[in-house]
Amino acid sequence: MIDVAIIGGGPAGLTAGIYCMRGGAKTRLFEEMFVGGQIVKTHRVDNYPGFSNGPDGFELGAAFETHAKKLGLEIDYAPVVKLELTEDRKTVFLPDKTIEAKAVILCMGAAPRPLGIEREEDFVGGGLSYCATCDGAFYKGKTAAVIGGGDTAVSDAIYLSALCKKVYLIHRRDELRASEALRRAAFERPNIEFIWDTVVEKLEGEKSLSGLLLRNKRTLETRTLEVDGVFVAVGIVPRTELVRDLLELTAEGFIKTDVNMETSVKGVFAAGDIRNTPLRQVITACADGAVAATRAMEL
Ligand code: NAP
């Protein structure tokens, strides 16, 4: 039996790990792929206090990992395939073993939301991507479009504008949801063109994407926009597959927590993007992880 099992190695999970190690708790973090979470796909993190030069997300994630490992955090790179979570018993199932823990902290984060239109899956890797920093380099000197109006879409457009000849930002309204700082930075880029009040009706192309059929929501006019690539940034979906039937979730599917990050099951905590939170940033994920770890160690 260990004290704390942390599921997911993004900023929330790694911070929880740091606090647990400093608190002397027998802790293990489970990560199915690589640690760092969604920030490893971010080219600049400009709002993490103390880092005024805006480190790239990969560097910041690596710094969190180094810190946690230096304190002795053990990371199991294995997928958690099932969880059994009751007040009396918490079991983490891995492909080849099970682990019992006094407390569990869920930090699985969120994944990009698909656009939900025909042939979307067919074009993944053939002109359609959900990660500008991962795939942006393929469009160097070319024309790309970003769909969405939030922080992700606007920071993706800014990142791509340094690589691409032209970047279109296609948003379904006439006002961006993104923060003022990002909006300002995007409006200053001469090669970003904003296409307002517009939705993508169809992805065009044979094997790879060649264009987008757009519809203006006000005029209802349609037109084809030729692009070499499109980046979909229309929000996130929480990665709650393992706990959907075990914990209380919001209507949008995020895990409900109290101020201690405790979920509807005693001893089970959630931290970061996976939980119902008014702000999803690196700093709030870290703060959630710190609170959850501190409370988990009190059990
Ligand atoms: P988001 O804030 O939920 O924004 C999603 C955007 O996509 C919205 O503009 C939305 O339009 C649009 N959208 C949603 N569904 C659509 C559809 N089917 N078709 C067309 N457009 C659609 O998601 P996000 O930008 O990925 O950000 C997720 C969270 O991470 C946020 O809390 C954000 O603040 C945070 N984040 C922070 C940073 C940063 O601090 N630098 C960077 C990235 C993400 P409407 O505006 O009309 O709803």
mmCIF file of C-alpha atoms and ligand atoms in Angstrom:
data_model
loop_
_atom_site.group_PDB
_atom_site.id
_atom_site.type_symbol
_atom_site.label_atom_id
_atom_site.label_comp_id
_atom_site.label_asym_id
_atom_site.label_seq_id
_atom_site.Cartn_x
_atom_site.Cartn_y
_atom_site.Cartn_z
ATOM 1 C CA MET A 1 0.000 0.000 0.000
ATOM 2 C CA ILE A 2 1.337 3.425 -0.941
ATOM 3 C CA ASP A 3 0.167 6.731 0.494
ATOM 4 C CA VAL A 4 -0.622 8.654 -2.701
ATOM 5 C CA ALA A 5 -1.133 7.539 -6.304
ATOM 6 C CA ILE A 6 -1.011 10.390 -8.803
ATOM 7 C CA ILE A 7 -2.487 9.711 -12.239
ATOM 8 C CA GLY A 8 -1.106 11.998 -14.954
ATOM 9 C CA GLY A 9 2.180 13.859 -15.232
ATOM 10 C CA GLY A 10 1.277 17.382 -16.318
ATOM 11 C CA PRO A 11 1.883 20.481 -14.167
ATOM 12 C CA ALA A 12 -0.840 19.418 -11.672
ATOM 13 C CA GLY A 13 0.495 15.889 -11.253
ATOM 14 C CA LEU A 14 4.162 16.863 -11.059
ATOM 15 C CA THR A 15 3.433 19.598 -8.526
ATOM 16 C CA ALA A 16 1.401 17.137 -6.444
ATOM 17 C CA GLY A 17 4.411 14.815 -6.675
ATOM 18 C CA ILE A 18 6.788 17.549 -5.491
ATOM 19 C CA TYR A 19 4.573 18.323 -2.487
ATOM 20 C CA CYS A 20 4.119 14.642 -1.620
ATOM 21 C CA MET A 21 7.865 13.968 -1.744
ATOM 22 C CA ARG A 22 8.575 16.990 0.417
ATOM 23 C CA GLY A 23 5.868 15.754 2.800
ATOM 24 C CA GLY A 24 7.517 12.340 3.087
ATOM 25 C CA ALA A 25 4.567 10.440 1.586
ATOM 26 C CA LYS A 26 5.130 7.150 -0.223
ATOM 27 C CA THR A 27 4.044 8.302 -3.657
ATOM 28 C CA ARG A 28 3.981 7.068 -7.208
ATOM 29 C CA LEU A 29 3.013 8.929 -10.363
ATOM 30 C CA PHE A 30 1.551 7.060 -13.327
ATOM 31 C CA GLU A 31 1.931 8.529 -16.803
ATOM 32 C CA GLU A 32 0.964 6.712 -19.982
ATOM 33 C CA MET A 33 3.099 8.709 -22.425
ATOM 34 C CA PHE A 34 5.435 11.524 -21.432
ATOM 35 C CA VAL A 35 5.358 13.954 -18.560
ATOM 36 C CA GLY A 36 4.775 17.688 -18.992
ATOM 37 C CA GLY A 37 1.129 17.565 -20.064
ATOM 38 C CA GLN A 38 -0.406 19.903 -22.603
ATOM 39 C CA ILE A 39 2.188 22.641 -22.030
ATOM 40 C CA VAL A 40 4.817 20.629 -23.895
ATOM 41 C CA LYS A 41 2.827 21.621 -26.986
ATOM 42 C CA THR A 42 2.976 25.337 -26.106
ATOM 43 C CA HIS A 43 5.670 27.451 -27.686
ATOM 44 C CA ARG A 44 5.674 30.155 -24.992
ATOM 45 C CA VAL A 45 4.354 30.305 -21.462
ATOM 46 C CA ASP A 46 4.209 34.017 -20.826
ATOM 47 C CA ASN A 47 2.103 34.058 -17.696
ATOM 48 C CA TYR A 48 3.999 31.822 -15.283
ATOM 49 C CA PRO A 49 5.371 34.158 -12.594
ATOM 50 C CA GLY A 50 9.117 34.499 -12.373
ATOM 51 C CA PHE A 51 9.799 33.522 -15.996
ATOM 52 C CA SER A 52 9.600 36.834 -17.807
ATOM 53 C CA ASN A 53 11.410 35.479 -20.863
ATOM 54 C CA GLY A 54 8.498 33.157 -21.620
ATOM 55 C CA PRO A 55 10.049 29.682 -21.551
ATOM 56 C CA ASP A 56 8.659 27.240 -24.066
ATOM 57 C CA GLY A 57 6.223 24.766 -22.555
ATOM 58 C CA PHE A 58 8.536 21.834 -23.174
ATOM 59 C CA GLU A 59 11.302 23.471 -21.106
ATOM 60 C CA LEU A 60 8.932 24.345 -18.286
ATOM 61 C CA GLY A 61 7.491 20.801 -18.234
ATOM 62 C CA ALA A 62 11.020 19.362 -18.191
ATOM 63 C CA ALA A 63 11.925 21.671 -15.275
ATOM 64 C CA PHE A 64 8.911 20.393 -13.292
ATOM 65 C CA GLU A 65 9.955 16.805 -14.033
ATOM 66 C CA THR A 66 13.576 17.406 -12.999
ATOM 67 C CA HIS A 67 12.416 19.013 -9.767
ATOM 68 C CA ALA A 68 10.059 16.135 -8.907
ATOM 69 C CA LYS A 69 12.623 13.456 -9.748
ATOM 70 C CA LYS A 70 15.328 15.251 -7.752
ATOM 71 C CA LEU A 71 13.074 14.914 -4.726
ATOM 72 C CA GLY A 72 12.791 11.178 -5.439
ATOM 73 C CA LEU A 73 9.388 10.938 -7.133
ATOM 74 C CA GLU A 74 9.017 7.579 -8.847
ATOM 75 C CA ILE A 75 7.255 7.736 -12.199
ATOM 76 C CA ASP A 76 5.716 4.620 -13.770
ATOM 77 C CA TYR A 77 5.412 5.077 -17.518
ATOM 78 C CA ALA A 78 2.404 2.827 -17.934
ATOM 79 C CA PRO A 79 -1.250 3.350 -18.779
ATOM 80 C CA VAL A 80 -3.753 3.063 -15.963
ATOM 81 C CA VAL A 81 -6.383 0.755 -17.414
ATOM 82 C CA LYS A 82 -8.935 0.820 -14.588
ATOM 83 C CA LEU A 83 -9.588 2.465 -11.258
ATOM 84 C CA GLU A 84 -11.647 1.244 -8.334
ATOM 85 C CA LEU A 85 -12.369 4.166 -6.049
ATOM 86 C CA THR A 86 -14.390 3.861 -2.880
ATOM 87 C CA GLU A 87 -14.068 5.570 0.462
ATOM 88 C CA ASP A 88 -12.439 2.437 1.939
ATOM 89 C CA ARG A 89 -10.358 1.185 -0.955
ATOM 90 C CA LYS A 90 -8.522 2.768 -3.878
ATOM 91 C CA THR A 91 -6.997 0.466 -6.467
ATOM 92 C CA VAL A 92 -5.019 1.477 -9.537
ATOM 93 C CA PHE A 93 -4.918 -1.179 -12.261
ATOM 94 C CA LEU A 94 -1.961 -1.198 -14.655
ATOM 95 C CA PRO A 95 -1.550 -3.719 -17.491
ATOM 96 C CA ASP A 96 0.647 -5.983 -15.342
ATOM 97 C CA LYS A 97 -0.050 -5.085 -11.706
ATOM 98 C CA THR A 98 -2.385 -3.392 -9.267
ATOM 99 C CA ILE A 99 -1.464 -0.781 -6.668
ATOM 100 C CA GLU A 100 -3.419 0.077 -3.538
ATOM 101 C CA ALA A 101 -3.203 3.652 -2.292
ATOM 102 C CA LYS A 102 -4.602 5.574 0.661
ATOM 103 C CA ALA A 103 -5.327 8.537 -1.610
ATOM 104 C CA VAL A 104 -5.540 9.110 -5.354
ATOM 105 C CA ILE A 105 -4.984 12.416 -7.176
ATOM 106 C CA LEU A 106 -6.442 12.528 -10.673
ATOM 107 C CA CYS A 107 -4.466 14.796 -13.005
ATOM 108 C CA MET A 108 -5.226 13.358 -16.437
ATOM 109 C CA GLY A 109 -5.932 16.783 -17.915
ATOM 110 C CA ALA A 110 -7.791 17.308 -21.128
ATOM 111 C CA ALA A 111 -7.444 16.564 -24.840
ATOM 112 C CA PRO A 112 -8.230 18.790 -27.850
ATOM 113 C CA ARG A 113 -11.888 18.753 -28.846
ATOM 114 C CA PRO A 114 -12.454 17.637 -32.429
ATOM 115 C CA LEU A 115 -14.330 19.954 -34.749
ATOM 116 C CA GLY A 116 -16.866 17.227 -35.389
ATOM 117 C CA ILE A 117 -17.201 17.516 -39.146
ATOM 118 C CA GLU A 118 -17.070 14.940 -41.894
ATOM 119 C CA ARG A 119 -13.680 13.473 -42.905
ATOM 120 C CA GLU A 120 -11.922 15.165 -39.956
ATOM 121 C CA GLU A 121 -10.227 11.935 -38.876
ATOM 122 C CA ASP A 122 -9.216 11.127 -42.466
ATOM 123 C CA PHE A 123 -7.156 14.317 -42.722
ATOM 124 C CA VAL A 124 -5.288 13.978 -39.414
ATOM 125 C CA GLY A 125 -1.638 13.843 -40.468
ATOM 126 C CA GLY A 126 -2.652 14.907 -43.983
ATOM 127 C CA GLY A 127 -3.134 18.613 -43.449
ATOM 128 C CA LEU A 128 -5.178 18.667 -40.236
ATOM 129 C CA SER A 129 -3.612 18.920 -36.809
ATOM 130 C CA TYR A 130 -4.546 19.710 -33.209
ATOM 131 C CA CYS A 131 -1.045 20.888 -32.255
ATOM 132 C CA ALA A 132 0.646 23.878 -33.903
ATOM 133 C CA THR A 133 3.965 23.502 -32.101
ATOM 134 C CA CYS A 134 4.123 19.798 -33.021
ATOM 135 C CA ASP A 135 3.209 20.149 -36.703
ATOM 136 C CA GLY A 136 3.678 23.829 -37.554
ATOM 137 C CA ALA A 137 7.103 23.263 -39.113
ATOM 138 C CA PHE A 138 5.475 21.266 -41.948
ATOM 139 C CA TYR A 139 3.866 24.504 -43.118
ATOM 140 C CA LYS A 140 6.953 26.698 -43.252
ATOM 141 C CA GLY A 141 6.460 29.297 -45.989
ATOM 142 C CA LYS A 142 2.965 27.973 -46.666
ATOM 143 C CA THR A 143 -0.599 28.988 -45.840
ATOM 144 C CA ALA A 144 -2.322 27.695 -42.729
ATOM 145 C CA ALA A 145 -5.636 28.277 -41.007
ATOM 146 C CA VAL A 146 -6.470 28.040 -37.336
ATOM 147 C CA ILE A 147 -10.039 27.390 -36.222
ATOM 148 C CA GLY A 148 -11.194 28.763 -32.860
ATOM 149 C CA GLY A 149 -11.105 31.983 -30.873
ATOM 150 C CA GLY A 150 -9.712 30.989 -27.478
ATOM 151 C CA ASP A 151 -6.224 31.196 -25.979
ATOM 152 C CA THR A 152 -5.100 28.069 -27.806
ATOM 153 C CA ALA A 153 -6.263 29.234 -31.238
ATOM 154 C CA VAL A 154 -4.767 32.690 -30.890
ATOM 155 C CA SER A 155 -1.424 31.510 -29.500
ATOM 156 C CA ASP A 156 -1.310 28.889 -32.272
ATOM 157 C CA ALA A 157 -1.921 31.601 -34.876
ATOM 158 C CA ILE A 158 0.862 33.746 -33.397
ATOM 159 C CA TYR A 159 3.251 30.792 -33.393
ATOM 160 C CA LEU A 160 2.385 29.863 -36.972
ATOM 161 C CA SER A 161 2.687 33.470 -38.177
ATOM 162 C CA ALA A 162 6.442 33.252 -37.565
ATOM 163 C CA LEU A 163 6.673 30.191 -39.833
ATOM 164 C CA CYS A 164 3.968 30.543 -42.436
ATOM 165 C CA LYS A 165 3.555 32.957 -45.301
ATOM 166 C CA LYS A 166 -0.061 33.546 -44.282
ATOM 167 C CA VAL A 167 -2.255 32.472 -41.394
ATOM 168 C CA TYR A 168 -6.044 32.727 -41.332
ATOM 169 C CA LEU A 169 -7.783 32.671 -37.990
ATOM 170 C CA ILE A 170 -11.346 31.515 -38.484
ATOM 171 C CA HIS A 171 -13.709 32.241 -35.625
ATOM 172 C CA ARG A 172 -17.430 31.611 -35.349
ATOM 173 C CA ARG A 173 -18.086 34.989 -33.676
ATOM 174 C CA ASP A 174 -16.777 38.538 -34.226
ATOM 175 C CA GLU A 175 -14.961 38.703 -30.894
ATOM 176 C CA LEU A 176 -12.143 36.556 -29.594
ATOM 177 C CA ARG A 177 -12.433 34.654 -26.332
ATOM 178 C CA ALA A 178 -8.637 34.761 -25.880
ATOM 179 C CA SER A 179 -6.917 36.963 -23.286
ATOM 180 C CA GLU A 180 -6.249 40.619 -24.059
ATOM 181 C CA ALA A 181 -2.467 40.077 -24.206
ATOM 182 C CA LEU A 182 -2.808 37.343 -26.826
ATOM 183 C CA ARG A 183 -5.394 39.276 -28.807
ATOM 184 C CA ARG A 184 -3.125 42.315 -28.955
ATOM 185 C CA ALA A 185 -0.147 40.232 -30.055
ATOM 186 C CA ALA A 186 -2.190 38.559 -32.800
ATOM 187 C CA PHE A 187 -3.647 41.831 -34.137
ATOM 188 C CA GLU A 188 -0.082 43.140 -34.502
ATOM 189 C CA ARG A 189 0.992 40.301 -36.808
ATOM 190 C CA PRO A 190 0.637 41.512 -40.412
ATOM 191 C CA ASN A 191 0.319 38.016 -41.859
ATOM 192 C CA ILE A 192 -2.596 36.930 -39.653
ATOM 193 C CA GLU A 193 -5.948 37.544 -41.305
ATOM 194 C CA PHE A 194 -9.074 37.181 -39.191
ATOM 195 C CA ILE A 195 -12.147 35.638 -40.720
ATOM 196 C CA TRP A 196 -15.053 36.470 -38.416
ATOM 197 C CA ASP A 197 -18.511 34.977 -37.927
ATOM 198 C CA THR A 198 -17.478 31.996 -39.947
ATOM 199 C CA VAL A 199 -17.652 28.237 -39.580
ATOM 200 C CA VAL A 200 -15.999 25.462 -41.547
ATOM 201 C CA GLU A 201 -18.623 23.401 -43.321
ATOM 202 C CA LYS A 202 -16.422 21.004 -45.203
ATOM 203 C CA LEU A 203 -12.817 19.874 -45.438
ATOM 204 C CA GLU A 204 -11.744 19.668 -49.067
ATOM 205 C CA GLY A 205 -9.060 17.592 -50.732
ATOM 206 C CA GLU A 206 -8.417 14.098 -51.984
ATOM 207 C CA LYS A 207 -5.864 12.357 -49.788
ATOM 208 C CA SER A 208 -4.581 15.486 -48.117
ATOM 209 C CA LEU A 209 -6.338 18.698 -47.272
ATOM 210 C CA SER A 210 -6.375 21.407 -49.939
ATOM 211 C CA GLY A 211 -9.013 23.815 -48.706
ATOM 212 C CA LEU A 212 -11.929 24.654 -46.458
ATOM 213 C CA LEU A 213 -15.506 25.356 -47.397
ATOM 214 C CA LEU A 214 -16.468 28.285 -45.182
ATOM 215 C CA ARG A 215 -19.869 29.685 -44.337
ATOM 216 C CA ASN A 216 -20.370 33.200 -43.032
ATOM 217 C CA LYS A 217 -22.979 32.904 -40.299
ATOM 218 C CA ARG A 218 -24.375 36.404 -40.878
ATOM 219 C CA THR A 219 -24.606 36.500 -44.662
ATOM 220 C CA LEU A 220 -24.889 32.695 -45.084
ATOM 221 C CA GLU A 221 -22.519 33.027 -48.049
ATOM 222 C CA THR A 222 -20.110 30.173 -48.689
ATOM 223 C CA ARG A 223 -16.641 30.250 -50.214
ATOM 224 C CA THR A 224 -13.635 27.990 -50.537
ATOM 225 C CA LEU A 225 -10.414 29.018 -48.834
ATOM 226 C CA GLU A 226 -7.295 27.339 -50.171
ATOM 227 C CA VAL A 227 -4.917 26.317 -47.380
ATOM 228 C CA ASP A 228 -2.036 23.894 -46.995
ATOM 229 C CA GLY A 229 -2.923 23.016 -43.434
ATOM 230 C CA VAL A 230 -5.522 23.592 -40.763
ATOM 231 C CA PHE A 231 -5.100 23.635 -37.002
ATOM 232 C CA VAL A 232 -8.191 22.868 -34.963
ATOM 233 C CA ALA A 233 -8.264 24.678 -31.597
ATOM 234 C CA VAL A 234 -11.907 24.630 -30.553
ATOM 235 C CA GLY A 235 -11.531 23.750 -26.893
ATOM 236 C CA ILE A 236 -10.786 20.763 -24.773
ATOM 237 C CA VAL A 237 -12.510 17.658 -23.464
ATOM 238 C CA PRO A 238 -11.590 16.330 -20.029
ATOM 239 C CA ARG A 239 -9.887 12.939 -19.967
ATOM 240 C CA THR A 240 -12.316 11.311 -17.572
ATOM 241 C CA GLU A 241 -12.864 7.939 -19.289
ATOM 242 C CA LEU A 242 -11.553 6.054 -16.227
ATOM 243 C CA VAL A 243 -13.790 7.785 -13.694
ATOM 244 C CA ARG A 244 -16.958 8.637 -15.595
ATOM 245 C CA ASP A 245 -19.054 6.157 -13.639
ATOM 246 C CA LEU A 246 -17.210 6.563 -10.341
ATOM 247 C CA LEU A 247 -17.296 10.274 -9.544
ATOM 248 C CA GLU A 248 -19.652 13.219 -9.844
ATOM 249 C CA LEU A 249 -19.012 15.235 -13.010
ATOM 250 C CA THR A 250 -20.374 18.531 -14.290
ATOM 251 C CA ALA A 251 -22.723 18.606 -17.291
ATOM 252 C CA GLU A 252 -19.641 19.336 -19.448
ATOM 253 C CA GLY A 253 -17.897 16.264 -18.031
ATOM 254 C CA PHE A 254 -15.337 17.900 -15.707
ATOM 255 C CA ILE A 255 -14.768 16.357 -12.252
ATOM 256 C CA LYS A 256 -16.529 18.205 -9.447
ATOM 257 C CA THR A 257 -14.264 19.097 -6.522
ATOM 258 C CA ASP A 258 -14.505 21.106 -3.331
ATOM 259 C CA VAL A 259 -11.967 23.730 -2.231
ATOM 260 C CA ASN A 260 -9.622 20.936 -1.085
ATOM 261 C CA MET A 261 -9.712 19.426 -4.589
ATOM 262 C CA GLU A 262 -11.576 16.478 -3.106
ATOM 263 C CA THR A 263 -14.076 14.761 -5.377
ATOM 264 C CA SER A 264 -17.380 13.106 -4.492
ATOM 265 C CA VAL A 265 -15.394 10.125 -3.109
ATOM 266 C CA LYS A 266 -13.418 10.722 0.085
ATOM 267 C CA GLY A 267 -9.684 10.378 -0.475
ATOM 268 C CA VAL A 268 -9.967 10.907 -4.229
ATOM 269 C CA PHE A 269 -8.768 14.294 -5.459
ATOM 270 C CA ALA A 270 -8.677 15.969 -8.864
ATOM 271 C CA ALA A 271 -6.327 18.737 -9.972
ATOM 272 C CA GLY A 272 -5.763 20.808 -13.109
ATOM 273 C CA ASP A 273 -7.689 20.902 -16.371
ATOM 274 C CA ILE A 274 -9.693 17.757 -15.580
ATOM 275 C CA ARG A 275 -11.643 19.420 -12.804
ATOM 276 C CA ASN A 276 -14.345 22.040 -12.742
ATOM 277 C CA THR A 277 -12.270 25.204 -12.471
ATOM 278 C CA PRO A 278 -12.792 28.810 -13.579
ATOM 279 C CA LEU A 279 -9.253 29.128 -14.964
ATOM 280 C CA ARG A 280 -7.097 26.616 -16.830
ATOM 281 C CA GLN A 281 -3.503 27.789 -16.768
ATOM 282 C CA VAL A 282 -0.204 26.247 -15.693
ATOM 283 C CA ILE A 283 -0.258 28.176 -12.450
ATOM 284 C CA THR A 284 -3.782 27.089 -11.491
ATOM 285 C CA ALA A 285 -2.953 23.462 -12.326
ATOM 286 C CA CYS A 286 0.137 23.668 -10.101
ATOM 287 C CA ALA A 287 -1.870 25.288 -7.315
ATOM 288 C CA ASP A 288 -4.528 22.564 -7.542
ATOM 289 C CA GLY A 289 -1.809 19.904 -7.351
ATOM 290 C CA ALA A 290 -0.305 21.526 -4.261
ATOM 291 C CA VAL A 291 -3.666 21.726 -2.457
ATOM 292 C CA ALA A 292 -4.638 18.168 -3.427
ATOM 293 C CA ALA A 293 -1.299 16.730 -2.273
ATOM 294 C CA THR A 294 -1.404 18.580 1.033
ATOM 295 C CA ARG A 295 -4.932 17.337 1.764
ATOM 296 C CA ALA A 296 -4.184 13.813 0.510
ATOM 297 C CA MET A 297 -1.287 13.515 2.959
ATOM 298 C CA GLU A 298 -3.583 14.406 5.854
ATOM 299 C CA LEU A 299 -5.648 11.223 5.394
HETATM 300 P P1 NAP B 1 -11.662 27.564 -25.157
HETATM 301 O O1 NAP B 1 -11.221 28.646 -24.272
HETATM 302 O O2 NAP B 1 -12.828 26.709 -24.736
HETATM 303 O O3 NAP B 1 -11.977 28.197 -26.576
HETATM 304 C C1 NAP B 1 -12.497 27.404 -27.601
HETATM 305 C C2 NAP B 1 -12.765 28.320 -28.804
HETATM 306 O O4 NAP B 1 -13.220 27.505 -29.868
HETATM 307 C C3 NAP B 1 -13.825 29.370 -28.526
HETATM 308 O O5 NAP B 1 -13.451 30.580 -29.121
HETATM 309 C C4 NAP B 1 -15.080 28.783 -29.167
HETATM 310 O O6 NAP B 1 -15.927 29.769 -29.694
HETATM 311 C C5 NAP B 1 -14.494 27.990 -30.313
HETATM 312 N N1 NAP B 1 -15.303 26.809 -30.629
HETATM 313 C C6 NAP B 1 -15.779 25.862 -29.798
HETATM 314 N N2 NAP B 1 -16.429 24.908 -30.474
HETATM 315 C C7 NAP B 1 -16.386 25.269 -31.781
HETATM 316 C C8 NAP B 1 -16.880 24.687 -32.973
HETATM 317 N N3 NAP B 1 -17.544 23.534 -32.971
HETATM 318 N N4 NAP B 1 -16.622 25.330 -34.132
HETATM 319 C C9 NAP B 1 -15.940 26.479 -34.141
HETATM 320 N N5 NAP B 1 -15.432 27.084 -33.064
HETATM 321 C C10 NAP B 1 -15.660 26.471 -31.877
HETATM 322 O O7 NAP B 1 -10.488 26.502 -25.474
HETATM 323 P P2 NAP B 1 -8.895 26.711 -25.560
HETATM 324 O O8 NAP B 1 -8.535 27.923 -26.297
HETATM 325 O O9 NAP B 1 -8.349 25.398 -26.022
HETATM 326 O O10 NAP B 1 -8.476 26.898 -24.042
HETATM 327 C C11 NAP B 1 -8.782 25.865 -23.092
HETATM 328 C C12 NAP B 1 -8.358 26.350 -21.708
HETATM 329 O O11 NAP B 1 -6.929 26.421 -21.641
HETATM 330 C C13 NAP B 1 -8.872 27.753 -21.413
HETATM 331 O O12 NAP B 1 -9.207 27.820 -20.058
HETATM 332 C C14 NAP B 1 -7.678 28.629 -21.729
HETATM 333 O O13 NAP B 1 -7.669 29.845 -20.997
HETATM 334 C C15 NAP B 1 -6.523 27.722 -21.336
HETATM 335 N N6 NAP B 1 -5.303 28.087 -22.125
HETATM 336 C C16 NAP B 1 -4.530 29.078 -21.648
HETATM 337 C C17 NAP B 1 -3.422 29.470 -22.375
HETATM 338 C C18 NAP B 1 -2.574 30.588 -21.853
HETATM 339 O O14 NAP B 1 -2.792 31.043 -20.759
HETATM 340 N N7 NAP B 1 -1.593 31.051 -22.583
HETATM 341 C C19 NAP B 1 -3.101 28.875 -23.583
HETATM 342 C C20 NAP B 1 -3.933 27.867 -24.052
HETATM 343 C C21 NAP B 1 -5.050 27.503 -23.316
HETATM 344 P P3 NAP B 1 -16.759 30.751 -28.734
HETATM 345 O O15 NAP B 1 -15.764 31.769 -28.244
HETATM 346 O O16 NAP B 1 -17.799 31.309 -29.639
HETATM 347 O O17 NAP B 1 -17.331 29.900 -27.643
#
